[in-house]
Coordinates of C-alpha atoms in Angstrom, one line a residue:
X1 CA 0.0 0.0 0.0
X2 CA 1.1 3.2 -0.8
X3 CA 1.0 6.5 0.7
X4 CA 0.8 9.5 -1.5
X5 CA 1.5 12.9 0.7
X6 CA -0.1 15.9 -0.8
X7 CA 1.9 18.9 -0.7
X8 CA 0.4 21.8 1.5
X9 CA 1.2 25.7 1.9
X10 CA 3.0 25.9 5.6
X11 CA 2.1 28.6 7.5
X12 CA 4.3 30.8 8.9
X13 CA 5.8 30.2 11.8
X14 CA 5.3 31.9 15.1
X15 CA 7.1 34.9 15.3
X16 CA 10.1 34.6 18.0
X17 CA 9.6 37.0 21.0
X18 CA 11.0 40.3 20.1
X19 CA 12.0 39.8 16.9
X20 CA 9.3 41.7 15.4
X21 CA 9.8 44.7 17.0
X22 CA 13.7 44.5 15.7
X23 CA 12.3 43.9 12.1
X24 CA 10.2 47.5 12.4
X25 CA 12.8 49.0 13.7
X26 CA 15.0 48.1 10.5
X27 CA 12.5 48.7 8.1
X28 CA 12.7 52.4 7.9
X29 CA 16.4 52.4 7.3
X30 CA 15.9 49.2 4.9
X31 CA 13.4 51.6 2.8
X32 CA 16.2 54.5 2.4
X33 CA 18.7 52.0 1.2
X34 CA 16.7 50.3 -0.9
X35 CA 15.9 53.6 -2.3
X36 CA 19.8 54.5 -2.6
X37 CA 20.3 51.1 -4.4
X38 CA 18.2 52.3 -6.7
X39 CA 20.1 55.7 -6.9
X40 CA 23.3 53.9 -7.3
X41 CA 22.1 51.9 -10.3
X42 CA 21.8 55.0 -12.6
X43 CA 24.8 57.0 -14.8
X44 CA 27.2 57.7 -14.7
X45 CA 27.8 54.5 -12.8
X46 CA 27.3 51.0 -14.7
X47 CA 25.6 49.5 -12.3
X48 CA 22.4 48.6 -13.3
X49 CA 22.2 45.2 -11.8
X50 CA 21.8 47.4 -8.3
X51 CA 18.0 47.4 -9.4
X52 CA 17.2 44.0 -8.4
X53 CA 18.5 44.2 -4.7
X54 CA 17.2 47.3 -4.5
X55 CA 13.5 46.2 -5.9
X56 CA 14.0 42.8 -3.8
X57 CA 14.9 45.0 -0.4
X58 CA 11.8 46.8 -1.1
X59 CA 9.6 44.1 -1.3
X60 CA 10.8 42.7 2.3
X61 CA 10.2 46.1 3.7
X62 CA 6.8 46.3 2.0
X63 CA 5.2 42.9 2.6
X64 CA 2.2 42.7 4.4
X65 CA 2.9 45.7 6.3
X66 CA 0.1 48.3 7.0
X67 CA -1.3 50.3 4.5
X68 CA -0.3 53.6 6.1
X69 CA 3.2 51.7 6.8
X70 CA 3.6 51.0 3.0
X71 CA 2.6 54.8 2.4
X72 CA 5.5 56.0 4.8
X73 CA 7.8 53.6 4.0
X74 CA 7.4 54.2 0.5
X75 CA 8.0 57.8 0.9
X76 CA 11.4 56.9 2.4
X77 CA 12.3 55.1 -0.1
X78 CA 11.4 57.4 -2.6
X79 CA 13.1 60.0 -0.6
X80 CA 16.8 57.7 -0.8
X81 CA 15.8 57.7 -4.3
X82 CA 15.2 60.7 -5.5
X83 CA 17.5 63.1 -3.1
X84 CA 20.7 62.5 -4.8
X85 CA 19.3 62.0 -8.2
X86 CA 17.9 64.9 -8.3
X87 CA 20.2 66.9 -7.0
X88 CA 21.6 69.0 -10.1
X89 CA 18.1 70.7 -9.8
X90 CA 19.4 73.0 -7.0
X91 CA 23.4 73.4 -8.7
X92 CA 22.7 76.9 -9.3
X93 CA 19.3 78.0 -7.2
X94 CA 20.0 76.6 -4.1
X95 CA 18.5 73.5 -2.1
X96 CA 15.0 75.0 -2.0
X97 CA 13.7 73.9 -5.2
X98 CA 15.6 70.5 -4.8
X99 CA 14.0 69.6 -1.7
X100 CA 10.6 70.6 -3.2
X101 CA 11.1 68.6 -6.2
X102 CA 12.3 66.1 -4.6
X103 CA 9.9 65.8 -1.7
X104 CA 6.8 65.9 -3.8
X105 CA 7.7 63.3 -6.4
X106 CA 8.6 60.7 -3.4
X107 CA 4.7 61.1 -2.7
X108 CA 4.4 59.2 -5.8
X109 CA 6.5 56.2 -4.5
X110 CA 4.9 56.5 -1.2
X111 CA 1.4 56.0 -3.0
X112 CA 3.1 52.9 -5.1
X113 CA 4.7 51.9 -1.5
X114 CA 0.9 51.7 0.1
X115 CA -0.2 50.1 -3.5
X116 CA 2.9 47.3 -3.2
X117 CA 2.1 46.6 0.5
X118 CA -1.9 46.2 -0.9
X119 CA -1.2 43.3 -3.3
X120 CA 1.6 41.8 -1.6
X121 CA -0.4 39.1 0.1
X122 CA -2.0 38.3 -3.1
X123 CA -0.9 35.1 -5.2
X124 CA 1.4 36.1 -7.7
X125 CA 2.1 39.9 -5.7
X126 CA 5.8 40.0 -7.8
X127 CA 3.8 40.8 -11.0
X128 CA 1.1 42.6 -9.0
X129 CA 4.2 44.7 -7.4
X130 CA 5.8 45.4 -10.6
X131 CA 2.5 46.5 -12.2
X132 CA 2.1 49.3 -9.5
X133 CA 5.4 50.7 -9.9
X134 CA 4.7 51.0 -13.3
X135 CA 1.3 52.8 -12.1
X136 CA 3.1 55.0 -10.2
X137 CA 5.7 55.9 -13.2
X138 CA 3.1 56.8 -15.6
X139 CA 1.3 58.8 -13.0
X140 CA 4.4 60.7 -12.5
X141 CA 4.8 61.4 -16.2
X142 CA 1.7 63.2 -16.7
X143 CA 0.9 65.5 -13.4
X144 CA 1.5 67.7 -12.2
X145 CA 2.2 70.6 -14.6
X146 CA 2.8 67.8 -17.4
X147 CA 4.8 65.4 -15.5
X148 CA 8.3 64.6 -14.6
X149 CA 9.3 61.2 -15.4
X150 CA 13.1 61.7 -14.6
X151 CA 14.0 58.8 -12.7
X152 CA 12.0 56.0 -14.9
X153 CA 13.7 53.3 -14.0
X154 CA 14.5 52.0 -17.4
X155 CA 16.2 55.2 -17.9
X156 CA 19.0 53.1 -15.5
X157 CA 19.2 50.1 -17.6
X158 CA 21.2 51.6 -21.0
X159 CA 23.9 49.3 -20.0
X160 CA 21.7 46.3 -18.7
X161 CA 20.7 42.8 -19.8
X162 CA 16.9 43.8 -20.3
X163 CA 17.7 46.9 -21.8
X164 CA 16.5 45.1 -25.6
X165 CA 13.0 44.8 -24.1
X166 CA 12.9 48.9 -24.6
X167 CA 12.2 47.5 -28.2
X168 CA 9.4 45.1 -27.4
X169 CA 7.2 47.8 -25.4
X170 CA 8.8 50.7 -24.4
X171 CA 10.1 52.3 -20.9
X172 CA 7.1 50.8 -19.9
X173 CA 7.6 47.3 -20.4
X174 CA 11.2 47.5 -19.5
X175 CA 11.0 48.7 -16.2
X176 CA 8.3 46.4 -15.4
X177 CA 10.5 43.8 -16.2
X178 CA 13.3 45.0 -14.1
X179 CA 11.1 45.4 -11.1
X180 CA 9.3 42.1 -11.5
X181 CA 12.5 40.2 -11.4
X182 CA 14.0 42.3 -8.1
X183 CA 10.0 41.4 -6.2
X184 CA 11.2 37.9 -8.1
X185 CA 13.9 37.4 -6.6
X186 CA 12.9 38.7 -3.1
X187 CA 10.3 35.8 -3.1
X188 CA 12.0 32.9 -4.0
X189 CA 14.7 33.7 -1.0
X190 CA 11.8 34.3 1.5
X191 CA 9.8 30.7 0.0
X192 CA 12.9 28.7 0.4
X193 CA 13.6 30.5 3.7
X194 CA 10.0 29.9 5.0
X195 CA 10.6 26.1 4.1
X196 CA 13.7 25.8 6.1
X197 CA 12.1 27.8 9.2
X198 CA 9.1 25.2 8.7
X199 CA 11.0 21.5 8.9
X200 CA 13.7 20.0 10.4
X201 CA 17.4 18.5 9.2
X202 CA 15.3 15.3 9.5
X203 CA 12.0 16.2 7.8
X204 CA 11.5 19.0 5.9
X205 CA 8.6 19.9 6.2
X206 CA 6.1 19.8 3.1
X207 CA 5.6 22.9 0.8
X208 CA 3.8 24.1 -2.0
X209 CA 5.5 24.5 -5.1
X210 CA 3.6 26.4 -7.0
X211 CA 4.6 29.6 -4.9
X212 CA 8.3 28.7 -5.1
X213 CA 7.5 28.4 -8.9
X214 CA 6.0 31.4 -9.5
X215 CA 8.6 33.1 -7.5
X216 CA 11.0 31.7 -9.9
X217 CA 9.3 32.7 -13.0
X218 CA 9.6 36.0 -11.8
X219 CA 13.0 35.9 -11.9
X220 CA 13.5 33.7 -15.1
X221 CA 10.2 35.1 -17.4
X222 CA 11.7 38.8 -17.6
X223 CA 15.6 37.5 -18.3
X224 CA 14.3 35.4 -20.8
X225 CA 12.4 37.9 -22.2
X226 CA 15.1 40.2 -23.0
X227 CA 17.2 37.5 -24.1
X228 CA 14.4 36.7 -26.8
X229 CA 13.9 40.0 -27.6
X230 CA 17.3 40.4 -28.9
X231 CA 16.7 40.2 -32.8
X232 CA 14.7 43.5 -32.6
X233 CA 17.8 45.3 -31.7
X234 CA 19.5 46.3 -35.0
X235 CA 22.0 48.8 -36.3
X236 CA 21.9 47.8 -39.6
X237 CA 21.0 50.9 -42.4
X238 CA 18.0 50.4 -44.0
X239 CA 18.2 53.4 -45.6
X240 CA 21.4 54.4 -46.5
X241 CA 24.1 56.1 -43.8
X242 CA 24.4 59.8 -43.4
X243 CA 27.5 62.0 -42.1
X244 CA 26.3 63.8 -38.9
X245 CA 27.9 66.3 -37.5
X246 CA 27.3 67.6 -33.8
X247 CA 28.8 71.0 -32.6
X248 CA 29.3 71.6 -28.8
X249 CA 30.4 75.3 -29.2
X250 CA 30.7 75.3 -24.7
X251 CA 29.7 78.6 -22.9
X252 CA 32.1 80.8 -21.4
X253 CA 31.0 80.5 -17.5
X254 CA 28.9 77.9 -15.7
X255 CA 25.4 78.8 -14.3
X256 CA 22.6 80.8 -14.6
X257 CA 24.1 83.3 -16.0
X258 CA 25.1 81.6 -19.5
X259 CA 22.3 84.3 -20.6
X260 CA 24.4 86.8 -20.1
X261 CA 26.7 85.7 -22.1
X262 CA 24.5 85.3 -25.3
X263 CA 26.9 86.3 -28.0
X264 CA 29.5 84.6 -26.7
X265 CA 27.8 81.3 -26.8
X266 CA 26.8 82.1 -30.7
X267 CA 30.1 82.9 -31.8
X268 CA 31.4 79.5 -30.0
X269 CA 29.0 77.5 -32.0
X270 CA 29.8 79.4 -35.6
X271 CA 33.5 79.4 -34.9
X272 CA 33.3 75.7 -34.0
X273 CA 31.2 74.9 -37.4
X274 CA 33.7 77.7 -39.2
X275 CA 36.5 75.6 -38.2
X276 CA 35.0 72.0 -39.0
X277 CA 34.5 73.7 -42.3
X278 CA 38.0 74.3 -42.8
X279 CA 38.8 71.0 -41.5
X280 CA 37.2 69.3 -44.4
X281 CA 38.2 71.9 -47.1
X282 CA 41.7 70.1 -46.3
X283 CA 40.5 66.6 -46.6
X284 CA 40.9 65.9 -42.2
X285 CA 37.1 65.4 -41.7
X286 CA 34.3 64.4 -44.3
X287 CA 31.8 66.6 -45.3
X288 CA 29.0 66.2 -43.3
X289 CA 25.5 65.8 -44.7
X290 CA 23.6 67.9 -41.6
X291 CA 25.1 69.9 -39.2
X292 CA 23.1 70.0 -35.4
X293 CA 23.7 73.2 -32.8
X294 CA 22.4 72.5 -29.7
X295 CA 19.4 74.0 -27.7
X296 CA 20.2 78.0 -26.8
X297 CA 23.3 77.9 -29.5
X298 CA 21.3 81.2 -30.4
X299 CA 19.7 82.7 -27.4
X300 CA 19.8 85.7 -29.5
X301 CA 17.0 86.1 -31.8
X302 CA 18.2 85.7 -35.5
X303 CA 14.6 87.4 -37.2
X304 CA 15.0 90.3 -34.5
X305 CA 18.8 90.7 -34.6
X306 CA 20.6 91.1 -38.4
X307 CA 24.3 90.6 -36.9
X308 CA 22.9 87.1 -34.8
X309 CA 21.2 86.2 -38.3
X310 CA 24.8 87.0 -40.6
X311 CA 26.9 85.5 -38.3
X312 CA 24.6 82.0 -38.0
X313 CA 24.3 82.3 -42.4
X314 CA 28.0 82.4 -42.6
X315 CA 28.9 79.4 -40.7
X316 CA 26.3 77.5 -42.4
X317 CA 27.7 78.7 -46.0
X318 CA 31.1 77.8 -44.8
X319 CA 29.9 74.6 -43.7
X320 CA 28.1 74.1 -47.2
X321 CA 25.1 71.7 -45.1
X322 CA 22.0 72.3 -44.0
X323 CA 22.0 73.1 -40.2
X324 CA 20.1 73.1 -37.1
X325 CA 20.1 75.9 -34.9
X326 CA 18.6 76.1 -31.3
X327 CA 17.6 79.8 -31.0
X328 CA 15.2 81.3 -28.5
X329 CA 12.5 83.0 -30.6
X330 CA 11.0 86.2 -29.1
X331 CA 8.0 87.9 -30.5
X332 CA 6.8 91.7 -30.0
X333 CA 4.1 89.8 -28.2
X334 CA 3.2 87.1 -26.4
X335 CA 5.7 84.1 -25.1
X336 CA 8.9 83.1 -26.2
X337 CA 9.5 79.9 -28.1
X338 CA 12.1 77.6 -27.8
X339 CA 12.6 77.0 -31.3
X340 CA 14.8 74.6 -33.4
X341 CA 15.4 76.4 -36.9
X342 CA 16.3 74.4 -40.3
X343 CA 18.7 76.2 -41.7
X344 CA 19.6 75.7 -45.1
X345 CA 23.3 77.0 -47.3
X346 CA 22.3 80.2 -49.8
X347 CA 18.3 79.9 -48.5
X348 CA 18.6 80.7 -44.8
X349 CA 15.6 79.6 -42.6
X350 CA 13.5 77.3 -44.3
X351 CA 11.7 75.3 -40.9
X352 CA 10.8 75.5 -37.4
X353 CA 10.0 72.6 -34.5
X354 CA 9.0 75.3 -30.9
X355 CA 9.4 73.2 -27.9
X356 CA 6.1 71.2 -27.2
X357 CA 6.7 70.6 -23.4
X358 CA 8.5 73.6 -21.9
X359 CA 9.9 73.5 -18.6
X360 CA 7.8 74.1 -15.1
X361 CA 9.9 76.8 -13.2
X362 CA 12.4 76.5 -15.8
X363 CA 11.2 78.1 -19.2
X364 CA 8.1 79.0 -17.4
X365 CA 6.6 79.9 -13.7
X366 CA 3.3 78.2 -12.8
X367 CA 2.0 80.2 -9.8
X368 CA 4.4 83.1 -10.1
X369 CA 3.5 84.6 -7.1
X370 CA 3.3 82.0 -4.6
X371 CA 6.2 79.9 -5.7
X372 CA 8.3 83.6 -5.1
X373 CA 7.5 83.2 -1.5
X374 CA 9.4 80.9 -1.3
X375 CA 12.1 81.4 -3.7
X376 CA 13.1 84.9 -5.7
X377 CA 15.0 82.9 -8.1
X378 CA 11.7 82.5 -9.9
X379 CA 11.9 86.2 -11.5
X380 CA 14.7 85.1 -13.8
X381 CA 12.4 83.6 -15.9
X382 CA 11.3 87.6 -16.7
X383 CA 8.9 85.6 -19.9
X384 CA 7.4 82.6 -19.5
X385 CA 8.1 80.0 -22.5
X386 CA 4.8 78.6 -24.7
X387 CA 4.6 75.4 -25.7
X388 CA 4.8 74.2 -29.7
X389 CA 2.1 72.2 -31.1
X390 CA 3.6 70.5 -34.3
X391 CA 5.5 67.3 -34.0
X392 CA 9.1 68.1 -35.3
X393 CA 10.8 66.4 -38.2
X394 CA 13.1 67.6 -40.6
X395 CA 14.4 66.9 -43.7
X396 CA 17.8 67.7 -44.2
X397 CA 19.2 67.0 -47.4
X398 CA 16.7 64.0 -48.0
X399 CA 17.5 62.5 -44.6
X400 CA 14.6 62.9 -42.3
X401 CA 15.7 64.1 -38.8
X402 CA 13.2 63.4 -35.9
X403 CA 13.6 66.4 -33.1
X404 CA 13.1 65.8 -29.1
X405 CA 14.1 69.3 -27.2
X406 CA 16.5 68.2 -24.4
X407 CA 13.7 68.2 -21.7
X408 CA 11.2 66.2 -23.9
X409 CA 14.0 62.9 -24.6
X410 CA 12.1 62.2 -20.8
X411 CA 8.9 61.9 -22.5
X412 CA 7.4 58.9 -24.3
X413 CA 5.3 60.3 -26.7
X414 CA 7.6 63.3 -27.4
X415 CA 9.9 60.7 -28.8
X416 CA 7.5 58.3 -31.0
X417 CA 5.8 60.5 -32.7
X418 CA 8.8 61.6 -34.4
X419 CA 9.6 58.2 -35.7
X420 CA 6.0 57.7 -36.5
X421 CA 6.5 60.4 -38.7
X422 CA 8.8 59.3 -40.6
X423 CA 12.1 60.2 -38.2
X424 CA 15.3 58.1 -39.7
X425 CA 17.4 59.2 -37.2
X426 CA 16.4 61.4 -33.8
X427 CA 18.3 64.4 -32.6
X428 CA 18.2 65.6 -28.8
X429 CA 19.4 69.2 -28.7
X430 CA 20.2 69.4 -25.2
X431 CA 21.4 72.8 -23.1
X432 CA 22.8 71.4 -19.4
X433 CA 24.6 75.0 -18.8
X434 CA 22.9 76.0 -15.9
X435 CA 23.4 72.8 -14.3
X436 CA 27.1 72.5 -13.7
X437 CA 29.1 70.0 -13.8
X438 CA 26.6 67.3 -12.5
X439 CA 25.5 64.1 -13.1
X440 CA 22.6 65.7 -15.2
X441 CA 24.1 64.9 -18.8
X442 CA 25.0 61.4 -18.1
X443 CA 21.1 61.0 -16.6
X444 CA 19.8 62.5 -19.8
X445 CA 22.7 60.8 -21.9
X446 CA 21.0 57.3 -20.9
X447 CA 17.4 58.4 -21.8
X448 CA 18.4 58.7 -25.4
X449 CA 20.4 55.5 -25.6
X450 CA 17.2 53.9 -24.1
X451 CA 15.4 56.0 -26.8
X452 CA 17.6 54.5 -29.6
X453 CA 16.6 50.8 -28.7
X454 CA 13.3 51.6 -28.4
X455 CA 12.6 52.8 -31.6
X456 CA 15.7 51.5 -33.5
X457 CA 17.1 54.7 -34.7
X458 CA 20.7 56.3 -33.9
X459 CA 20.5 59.4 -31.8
X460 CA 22.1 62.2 -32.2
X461 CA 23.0 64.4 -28.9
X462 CA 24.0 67.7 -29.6
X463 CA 25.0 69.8 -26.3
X464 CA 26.1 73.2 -25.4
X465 CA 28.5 72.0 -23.0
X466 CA 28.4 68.2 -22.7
X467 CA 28.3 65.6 -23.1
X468 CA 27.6 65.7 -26.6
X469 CA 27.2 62.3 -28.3
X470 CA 26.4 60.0 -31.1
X471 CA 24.5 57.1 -30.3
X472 CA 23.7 53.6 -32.9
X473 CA 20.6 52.3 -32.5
X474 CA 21.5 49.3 -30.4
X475 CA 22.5 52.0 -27.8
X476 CA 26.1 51.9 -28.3
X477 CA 28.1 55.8 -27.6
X478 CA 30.2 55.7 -31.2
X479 CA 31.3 59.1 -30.3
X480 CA 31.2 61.6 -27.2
X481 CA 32.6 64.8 -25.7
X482 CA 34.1 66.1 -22.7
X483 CA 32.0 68.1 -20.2
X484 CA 32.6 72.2 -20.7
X485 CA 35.2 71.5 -23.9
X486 CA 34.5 72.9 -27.5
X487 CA 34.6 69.8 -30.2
X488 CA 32.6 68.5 -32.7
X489 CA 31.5 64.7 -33.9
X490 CA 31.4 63.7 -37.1
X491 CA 30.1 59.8 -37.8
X492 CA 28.6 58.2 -40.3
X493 CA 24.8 56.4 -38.9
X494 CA 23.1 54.2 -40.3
X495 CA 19.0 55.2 -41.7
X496 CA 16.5 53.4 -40.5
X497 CA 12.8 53.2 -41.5
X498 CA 11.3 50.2 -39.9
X499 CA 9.8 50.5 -36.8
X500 CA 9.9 48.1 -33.2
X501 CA 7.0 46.8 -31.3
X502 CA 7.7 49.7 -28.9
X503 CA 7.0 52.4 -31.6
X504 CA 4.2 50.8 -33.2
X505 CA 2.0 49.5 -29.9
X506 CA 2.7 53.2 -28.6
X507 CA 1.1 53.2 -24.7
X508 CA -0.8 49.7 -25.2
X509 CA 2.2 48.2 -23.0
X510 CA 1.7 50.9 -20.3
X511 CA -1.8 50.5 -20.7
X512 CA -2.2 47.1 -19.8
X513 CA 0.0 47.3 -17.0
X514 CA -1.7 49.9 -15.2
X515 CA -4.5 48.0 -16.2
X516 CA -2.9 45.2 -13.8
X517 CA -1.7 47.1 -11.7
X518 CA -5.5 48.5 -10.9
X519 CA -6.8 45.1 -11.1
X520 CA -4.9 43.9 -8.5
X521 CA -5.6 46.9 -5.8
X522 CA -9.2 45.9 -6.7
X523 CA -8.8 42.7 -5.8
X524 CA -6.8 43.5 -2.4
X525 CA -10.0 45.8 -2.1
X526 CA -12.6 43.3 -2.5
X527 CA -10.4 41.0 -0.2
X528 CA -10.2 43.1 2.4
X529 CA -14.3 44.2 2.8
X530 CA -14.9 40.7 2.7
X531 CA -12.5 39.8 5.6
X532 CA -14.2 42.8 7.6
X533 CA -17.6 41.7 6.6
X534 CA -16.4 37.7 8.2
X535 CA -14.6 39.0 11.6
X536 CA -18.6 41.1 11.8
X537 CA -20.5 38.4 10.7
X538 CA -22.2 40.9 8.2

């Protein structure tokens, strides 16, 4: 006769005397790091992998906590998470606006920390995990003022193993799947741990597998995934290869004050093209087939000013290209635009791309007056920036150039529309003056190599004062600058026309995850009136 022993789901074991006031007390300072982890696994350091720990220490210090536990644990992490990342924000106006910043987006994670603590006593809480933070993200990205999705954390992963799934459905579907393996891996220690606390060396004690399973597919499902999505990263030109040339003319003093300095910073940018010019008149650099000038390369008006107008014509005559110029556009009325200018050899001006999503208290002060309470800085900004409406993509010289203004490369949609409008290669025009010599560039550096996997295009990074760079579309740097130093790139990149998963599903992926994501805090809901309704006998 035999005995066939059904496998059951052990509870846990009785908590030893004391030791759960020890776990609270670590919990706070197991939030921060887990939040600093996170920190440390953006550029300019290569250590991506610091996600998972980070996303696994989170889960320990979420699960099956309280709800308003989750809430102010999240907010610590979010705080060890956002404080240093942000920091650049206050290189040149003080901590005041840093603090704010930051302190207001780690409400976000504190509202994904009370959402993770929700699921996490559901079957299969990883995914349901995952799906939150991803919640959470896309919240962040759209309000308030627009958004501020700086510190997505697939903007971490340009040098990462998952970093292909930014092909299959975006920032979205990538940072899912970097969060779902860090919950993963969190669960499969704490299912093989509760197994061990359950048995003895003798007889260890029966356990379900099916958790330890799903754990494991956590871990395993997203690895594979990027592995498999491999093939849809290419570099190969569809299209044809075109010379690029990016100018970083530099700026004559750090800060705020780069304003000041506006003919300065033209004259760097035309001298810098003048000489590149000469440089292939003697055969030492090919000629280019379009030039790119960074964001503010002309803060001086070129339609207003007829010296800032000659002096931009005769570098891009010299140059003997068609050219884009970054020029801040001032009209006898109404708000400035932040404009990107095609400018063509012997015709001038022929196209514009404004800025569709200008800067909060940057390029323009929502709530002048109150926010001046609390910091005069605001009155620099004398003229508030307006936004653009029309995507931006031009053609230079046959080769269609997709633009994204420096603060917009954060932006899904900002990005994908230019492809999906027929975008070969992108350009980000960037302008990082006023922010020093911080880890700023290298932040926004990553969000356009993410950009060219996603969308399988090379990217083109033209900045005032670095770093400047040339991206393939597998997210390899081909070429690159030096922070506050005058140079100029010139590479050949491959054209590309077809377009990824990523660029044609546009926010379906994100859709569907916050789909999950709100699926599962309905089902915690549901769970929890009913356990209230049994302990009342309602």
């Amino acid at each position: 006769m035999s005995t066939t022993i059904t496998p059951v789901d052990v509870p846990e074991p009785a908590p030893v005397p004391g030791r759960g006031r020890v776990l609270r007390r670590l919990r706070p300072g197991a939030a921060v790091l887990s939040g600093l982890l996170l920190f440390l696994s953006f550029p300019p350091r290569p250590l991506w992998w610091l996600a998972l720990p980070a996303f696994g220490l989170l889960g320990w210090t979420l699960r099956g906590r309280r709800l308003r536990a989750g809430f102010g644990l999240g907010y610590l992490a979010g705080l060890g998470f956002l404080l240093p990342l942000l920091v650049w924000t206050g290189e040149e106006v003080g901590a005041g606006p840093w603090l704010a910043l930051a302190g207001v987006e780690a409400l976000f994670v504190a509202a994904v920390g009370l959402g993770i603590t929700a699921v996490s006593r559901l079957p299969g809480w990883p995914v349901l995990a995952a799906a939150v933070w991803i919640l959470g993200e896309a919240t962040r990205a759209r309000v308030p003022f627009g958004g501020f999705p700086w510190g997505k954390i697939a903007f971490g992963q340009a040098d990462g193993v998952f970093l292909p799934l930014a092909a299959v459905g975006g920032t979205p579907v990538l940072g899912f799947a970097v969060a779902l393996c860090g919950f993963g891996l969190y669960e499969v220690v704490r299912q093989v741990l509760k197994r061990r606390r359950s048995g003895t060396d003798e007889t260890p004690a029966p356990v379900a597998r099916g958790p330890l399973l799903a754990a494991a597919l956590a871990v395993l499902v997203p690895v594979t995934g990027a592995l498999a999505a491999l093939p849809l990263v290419d570099d190969s030109a569809e299209d044809g290869t075109a010379t690029v040339a990016a100018v970083q003319g530099n700026v004559p003093r750090l800060g705020l004050d780069f304003n000041s300095q506006r003919r300065a910073v033209l004259d760097n940018h035309a001298n810098r093209t003048k000489e590149l010019a000469a440089e292939v008149k003697a055969g030492r650099e090919p000629q280019p087939d379009l030039v790119l000038w960074p964001e503010n390369s002309s803060d001086i008006d070129p339609y207003a000013n007829p010296d800032a107008y000659e002096v931009i014509d005769q570098a891009v005559r010299a140059i003997g290209a068609p050219t884009v110029i970054g020029a801040v556009i001032a009209p006898e009325t109404g708000k400035l635009r932040n404009t990107l200018i095609q400018w063509n050899p012997g015709r001038g001006p022929v196209a514009e791309y404004d800025k569709r999503h200008v800067q909060p208290f940057g390029e323009y002060i929502p709530m002048r007056s109150f926010v001046r309470l609390f910091n005069s800085n605001v009155d620099r900004v004398r003229r508030d920036f307006g936004a653009g409406t029309e995507v931006g993509v031009f053609d230079l010289a046959g080769t269609k150039v997709g633009l994204a203004t420096c603060y917009e490369a954060a932006f899904d949609w900002a990005v994908r529309d230019t492809v999906t409008h027929g975008a070969q290669i992108i350009s980000v025009p960037s302008n990082n003056a006023t922010f020093g010599r911080s880890e700023m560039t290298y932040q926004q550096l990553a969000m356009s190599r993410v950009r060219a996997v996603e969308h399988s295009r090379s990217v083109v990074v033209p900045v005032t004062s670095g770093v400047s760079a040339v991206i393939r579309p597998d997210g390899e740097i081909v070429a690159q600058t030096k922070m506050f130093t005058p140079d100029v790139l010139v590479e050949k990149v491959p054209l590309r026309s077809s377009l990824t998963p990523a660029t044609r599903m546009g926010t379906l992926p994100e859709a569907l995850l916050v789909a999950v994501a709100v699926a599962g805090l309905g089902w915690s809901a549901a769970r929890s009136v009913r356990a209230r309704r049994g302990r009342t006998g309602a």
